[in-house]
Amino acid sequence: MLGLASAGLSPARAAAGDCGDAAALVQQAYPKARKSADGTSFTLEPHTSITSTLPGTDAPFGLVCKIWPAHVDLLLVAVPLIDSANGDHLHVGDIELLVVDRNTRRVRQRLLQPGLMTDDAIVIEKVEFDTGRYALAPEVTAFGLRIELAHHSLTAPFAETDLRLYARTGDTLRMVLDGLVVAGSGGDSDGSCAGYFHSSQVSLAMSPASHQGYHDITAVEQTNTDSPSPDQNGECHSHPGKPVKRTNRLRYDGSRYAVPAALKVMGL
């Protein structure tokens, strides 16, 4: 395997603290943005908000930054753009990815991803960069964006971590992998003990084989199950099933990596 990029391990955390002067960064990237009185949020016309530039606050809808280890002169920035005119308690919004020169603070590449900050009963809990070394080709190293979602229910819990990969081509930034589930869990329960639960983790590694000039990506998924039930005394006992491993090979088709149906995110 080449350039191991493990999805089963937590990637390096990416927080607004890596942005330096985050407010100045936003102002340079969005010259027409109007700064709030306290300087911690911005408004774009007509009713789009950048809700927080403070580190560790308003997560996951604040600014996220990470120095890119593969290109230490560059800063990766994710800017949630939230529709402030949305009248209910859900979030509606996009996210824009910026590749910024750390010395000049100039935006070298940017890509708007519509709808990625929209949630409902299944809520977005975290957004972070994955800077595992995704060496797709001799001169192409991608970075990842992970979005964690969850539905906190006693009887039907659900959680999922989605990964998207992005690569620079000349002056453009483009998505090369759209919506791969790298971790998930869920199940059904009576709310006290009896039920069925499952969880999965996907580890990724670059393969020596290639298609259309880009290395294949090997995705190994391990799924675990459990069917807890009460005994005759009412005590709850776990009954784990045998772990199941599946290996998928993601191949580049000249535009994007094809994602197996079983590993696609919701809605794709």
Short mmCIF file of C-alpha atoms in Angstrom, two decimals:
data_model
loop_
_atom_site.label_atom_id
_atom_site.label_comp_id
_atom_site.label_asym_id
_atom_site.label_seq_id
_atom_site.Cartn_x
_atom_site.Cartn_y
_atom_site.Cartn_z
CA MET A 1 0.00 0.00 0.00
CA LEU A 2 1.16 3.54 -0.74
CA GLY A 3 0.61 6.61 1.41
CA LEU A 4 -1.50 5.08 4.17
CA ALA A 5 -4.51 7.27 5.00
CA SER A 6 -6.40 5.69 7.87
CA ALA A 7 -10.08 6.57 8.20
CA GLY A 8 -10.53 4.40 11.28
CA LEU A 9 -8.37 6.77 13.32
CA SER A 10 -9.34 10.32 14.19
CA PRO A 11 -7.75 12.83 11.82
CA ALA A 12 -5.82 15.78 13.15
CA ARG A 13 -8.31 18.21 14.63
CA ALA A 14 -8.90 21.37 12.67
CA ALA A 15 -10.13 24.35 14.65
CA ALA A 16 -10.49 28.07 14.09
CA GLY A 17 -7.32 28.56 16.16
CA ASP A 18 -5.23 27.65 13.11
CA CYS A 19 -6.69 30.65 11.26
CA GLY A 20 -4.70 33.27 13.12
CA ASP A 21 -6.69 36.49 12.73
CA ALA A 22 -9.84 34.75 11.52
CA ALA A 23 -11.86 37.95 11.16
CA ALA A 24 -9.19 39.47 8.90
CA LEU A 25 -9.07 36.25 6.90
CA VAL A 26 -12.84 36.38 6.31
CA GLN A 27 -12.68 40.06 5.38
CA GLN A 28 -10.00 39.38 2.79
CA ALA A 29 -11.83 36.37 1.32
CA TYR A 30 -15.20 38.17 1.34
CA PRO A 31 -14.52 41.90 0.80
CA LYS A 32 -18.23 42.77 0.78
CA ALA A 33 -18.96 40.99 4.08
CA ARG A 34 -20.32 43.18 6.87
CA LYS A 35 -18.67 42.60 10.25
CA SER A 36 -20.76 42.43 13.42
CA ALA A 37 -20.21 44.98 16.20
CA ASP A 38 -18.11 42.51 18.20
CA GLY A 39 -16.19 41.36 15.12
CA THR A 40 -16.96 37.67 15.63
CA SER A 41 -19.48 37.17 12.80
CA PHE A 42 -20.20 38.46 9.31
CA THR A 43 -23.18 38.94 7.03
CA LEU A 44 -23.15 38.55 3.26
CA GLU A 45 -25.92 39.86 1.05
CA PRO A 46 -28.75 39.19 1.06
CA HIS A 47 -29.05 37.08 4.26
CA THR A 48 -26.09 34.70 4.51
CA SER A 49 -24.17 34.56 7.77
CA ILE A 50 -20.67 33.47 8.74
CA THR A 51 -21.68 32.79 12.30
CA SER A 52 -18.42 32.68 14.24
CA THR A 53 -14.72 33.36 13.82
CA LEU A 54 -13.86 32.52 17.42
CA PRO A 55 -11.92 29.28 18.06
CA GLY A 56 -13.93 26.53 19.69
CA THR A 57 -17.27 28.35 19.62
CA ASP A 58 -20.51 27.73 17.78
CA ALA A 59 -19.14 24.43 16.47
CA PRO A 60 -19.79 23.04 13.95
CA PHE A 61 -21.03 26.19 12.22
CA GLY A 62 -17.99 28.37 12.78
CA LEU A 63 -14.84 28.80 10.72
CA VAL A 64 -12.57 25.73 10.50
CA CYS A 65 -8.88 25.95 9.54
CA LYS A 66 -5.97 23.54 9.21
CA ILE A 67 -2.42 24.02 8.02
CA TRP A 68 -1.94 21.50 5.20
CA PRO A 69 1.03 19.24 6.12
CA ALA A 70 1.56 18.22 2.49
CA HIS A 71 1.93 21.92 1.55
CA VAL A 72 2.95 23.78 4.69
CA ASP A 73 2.76 27.15 2.93
CA LEU A 74 -1.00 26.67 2.54
CA LEU A 75 -3.91 26.98 4.95
CA LEU A 76 -7.14 25.03 4.42
CA VAL A 77 -10.24 26.95 5.45
CA ALA A 78 -13.86 25.79 5.58
CA VAL A 79 -16.42 28.59 5.78
CA PRO A 80 -19.99 27.57 6.70
CA LEU A 81 -22.41 29.96 4.98
CA ILE A 82 -25.70 29.81 6.86
CA ASP A 83 -29.04 31.15 5.64
CA SER A 84 -29.97 33.55 8.43
CA ALA A 85 -33.47 34.03 6.98
CA ASN A 86 -34.37 30.42 7.73
CA GLY A 87 -37.25 30.69 10.18
CA ASP A 88 -37.23 27.33 11.92
CA HIS A 89 -34.71 25.72 14.26
CA LEU A 90 -32.89 23.78 11.53
CA HIS A 91 -29.81 24.90 9.63
CA VAL A 92 -29.84 25.65 5.93
CA GLY A 93 -26.57 26.49 4.29
CA ASP A 94 -23.54 25.78 2.14
CA ILE A 95 -19.86 25.48 2.88
CA GLU A 96 -17.05 27.12 0.92
CA LEU A 97 -13.57 25.65 0.93
CA LEU A 98 -10.60 27.99 0.59
CA VAL A 99 -6.93 27.24 -0.03
CA VAL A 100 -5.07 30.24 1.35
CA ASP A 101 -1.44 31.33 1.03
CA ARG A 102 -0.18 31.51 4.62
CA ASN A 103 2.24 34.34 3.87
CA THR A 104 0.05 36.71 1.85
CA ARG A 105 -3.34 35.43 3.12
CA ARG A 106 -4.44 35.48 -0.52
CA VAL A 107 -7.04 32.91 -1.55
CA ARG A 108 -5.46 30.69 -4.18
CA GLN A 109 -8.39 28.37 -4.81
CA ARG A 110 -11.97 28.18 -3.61
CA LEU A 111 -14.92 25.85 -4.10
CA LEU A 112 -18.52 26.32 -2.99
CA GLN A 113 -20.27 23.14 -1.83
CA PRO A 114 -24.04 23.79 -1.89
CA GLY A 115 -26.23 22.31 0.82
CA LEU A 116 -23.54 20.64 2.92
CA MET A 117 -24.47 22.65 6.03
CA THR A 118 -28.17 21.81 5.86
CA ASP A 119 -29.54 19.51 8.55
CA ASP A 120 -32.83 18.49 10.14
CA ALA A 121 -33.62 15.76 12.69
CA ILE A 122 -30.22 14.32 11.83
CA VAL A 123 -27.96 17.15 12.94
CA ILE A 124 -24.46 18.17 11.91
CA GLU A 125 -22.21 17.82 14.94
CA LYS A 126 -18.71 18.41 13.64
CA VAL A 127 -16.81 19.60 10.56
CA GLU A 128 -13.08 18.99 10.27
CA PHE A 129 -10.31 18.59 7.75
CA ASP A 130 -8.65 15.24 7.15
CA THR A 131 -5.06 15.80 6.04
CA GLY A 132 -4.05 12.17 5.78
CA ARG A 133 -1.63 11.80 2.89
CA TYR A 134 -3.97 10.98 0.01
CA ALA A 135 -1.25 10.80 -2.66
CA LEU A 136 -3.47 10.33 -5.72
CA ALA A 137 -0.73 10.85 -8.31
CA PRO A 138 2.95 11.92 -8.31
CA GLU A 139 2.02 15.63 -8.30
CA VAL A 140 -1.44 15.41 -6.74
CA THR A 141 -2.16 15.15 -3.01
CA ALA A 142 -5.77 15.51 -1.92
CA PHE A 143 -7.19 16.64 1.40
CA GLY A 144 -10.42 15.53 3.00
CA LEU A 145 -13.39 17.17 4.66
CA ARG A 146 -15.27 15.13 7.25
CA ILE A 147 -18.78 15.93 8.42
CA GLU A 148 -20.22 14.10 11.42
CA LEU A 149 -24.00 13.76 11.74
CA ALA A 150 -26.15 12.19 14.44
CA HIS A 151 -29.71 11.55 15.55
CA HIS A 152 -29.85 11.13 19.32
CA SER A 153 -32.74 8.77 19.94
CA LEU A 154 -33.13 6.19 22.68
CA THR A 155 -34.99 3.79 20.40
CA ALA A 156 -33.45 4.54 16.99
CA PRO A 157 -29.98 6.11 17.38
CA PHE A 158 -27.99 7.05 14.29
CA ALA A 159 -24.52 8.46 13.64
CA GLU A 160 -22.45 8.84 10.49
CA THR A 161 -19.15 10.39 9.42
CA ASP A 162 -18.91 11.37 5.75
CA LEU A 163 -15.69 12.01 3.85
CA ARG A 164 -15.15 14.05 0.71
CA LEU A 165 -11.78 14.49 -1.00
CA TYR A 166 -10.54 17.56 -2.87
CA ALA A 167 -7.58 18.12 -5.17
CA ARG A 168 -6.00 21.21 -6.73
CA THR A 169 -5.67 21.32 -10.51
CA GLY A 170 -3.93 24.48 -11.67
CA ASP A 171 -5.92 27.41 -10.31
CA THR A 172 -8.99 25.34 -9.50
CA LEU A 173 -10.10 23.21 -6.57
CA ARG A 174 -12.32 20.25 -7.36
CA MET A 175 -14.01 17.39 -5.58
CA VAL A 176 -12.60 13.98 -6.49
CA LEU A 177 -14.52 11.84 -3.98
CA ASP A 178 -18.10 12.68 -3.04
CA GLY A 179 -19.66 11.34 0.10
CA LEU A 180 -17.97 8.18 1.40
CA VAL A 181 -19.23 6.92 4.77
CA VAL A 182 -16.13 6.19 6.87
CA ALA A 183 -17.89 5.53 10.18
CA GLY A 184 -21.45 4.82 11.19
CA SER A 185 -23.71 3.33 13.79
CA GLY A 186 -27.41 2.78 14.31
CA GLY A 187 -30.07 0.36 15.40
CA ASP A 188 -33.46 -0.21 16.95
CA SER A 189 -34.27 -0.72 20.60
CA ASP A 190 -37.23 -0.99 22.94
CA GLY A 191 -35.70 1.85 24.91
CA SER A 192 -34.54 -0.24 27.85
CA CYS A 193 -32.54 -3.24 26.62
CA ALA A 194 -33.75 -5.43 23.77
CA GLY A 195 -32.76 -4.40 20.27
CA TYR A 196 -30.34 -4.68 17.39
CA PHE A 197 -27.37 -2.38 16.86
CA HIS A 198 -24.65 -2.10 14.25
CA SER A 199 -21.49 -0.05 13.82
CA SER A 200 -18.88 0.21 11.08
CA GLN A 201 -15.46 1.69 10.49
CA VAL A 202 -13.74 2.12 7.14
CA SER A 203 -9.96 2.31 6.76
CA LEU A 204 -8.50 3.75 3.56
CA ALA A 205 -5.15 3.22 1.88
CA MET A 206 -3.71 4.20 -1.48
CA SER A 207 -3.15 1.23 -3.79
CA PRO A 208 -0.24 0.83 -6.24
CA ALA A 209 -2.81 0.15 -9.00
CA SER A 210 -4.15 3.16 -10.87
CA HIS A 211 -6.86 4.20 -13.34
CA GLN A 212 -6.97 7.37 -15.43
CA GLY A 213 -3.66 8.44 -13.86
CA TYR A 214 -4.84 8.31 -10.22
CA HIS A 215 -4.12 5.57 -7.70
CA ASP A 216 -6.99 3.36 -6.64
CA ILE A 217 -8.14 3.69 -3.03
CA THR A 218 -8.66 0.52 -1.01
CA ALA A 219 -11.54 0.81 1.47
CA VAL A 220 -11.78 -1.91 4.13
CA GLU A 221 -15.05 -1.83 6.05
CA GLN A 222 -15.51 -3.69 9.33
CA THR A 223 -19.05 -4.07 10.66
CA ASN A 224 -19.94 -5.15 14.19
CA THR A 225 -23.40 -6.05 15.47
CA ASP A 226 -25.01 -6.59 18.83
CA SER A 227 -28.43 -7.94 19.85
CA PRO A 228 -28.81 -7.18 23.57
CA SER A 229 -31.66 -8.77 25.52
CA PRO A 230 -32.74 -9.13 29.16
CA ASP A 231 -32.26 -12.41 30.99
CA GLN A 232 -34.90 -14.02 33.20
CA ASN A 233 -33.92 -11.68 36.02
CA GLY A 234 -34.31 -8.62 33.85
CA GLU A 235 -30.60 -7.91 33.55
CA CYS A 236 -29.48 -6.70 30.13
CA HIS A 237 -26.83 -8.77 28.34
CA SER A 238 -24.90 -8.08 25.17
CA HIS A 239 -24.92 -10.66 22.36
CA PRO A 240 -22.33 -9.51 19.82
CA GLY A 241 -22.30 -11.03 16.37
CA LYS A 242 -19.24 -12.06 14.40
CA PRO A 243 -17.44 -9.05 12.86
CA VAL A 244 -17.70 -8.85 9.08
CA LYS A 245 -15.02 -7.36 6.84
CA ARG A 246 -15.57 -6.17 3.28
CA THR A 247 -12.98 -4.74 0.93
CA ASN A 248 -13.85 -2.28 -1.83
CA ARG A 249 -11.60 -0.77 -4.47
CA LEU A 250 -12.42 2.82 -5.42
CA ARG A 251 -11.35 3.64 -8.97
CA TYR A 252 -10.98 7.05 -10.55
CA ASP A 253 -13.06 7.46 -13.72
CA GLY A 254 -11.33 10.57 -15.01
CA SER A 255 -13.53 12.89 -12.96
CA ARG A 256 -14.23 11.27 -9.57
CA TYR A 257 -13.78 8.11 -7.58
CA ALA A 258 -16.82 5.85 -7.82
CA VAL A 259 -18.31 5.13 -4.39
CA PRO A 260 -19.94 1.72 -3.75
CA ALA A 261 -23.66 1.99 -3.03
CA ALA A 262 -23.22 0.50 0.45
CA LEU A 263 -20.77 3.28 1.42
CA LYS A 264 -22.58 6.28 -0.06
CA VAL A 265 -23.84 9.01 2.22
CA MET A 266 -27.54 9.62 2.65
CA GLY A 267 -29.17 11.32 -0.30
CA LEU A 268 -26.52 10.37 -2.90
#
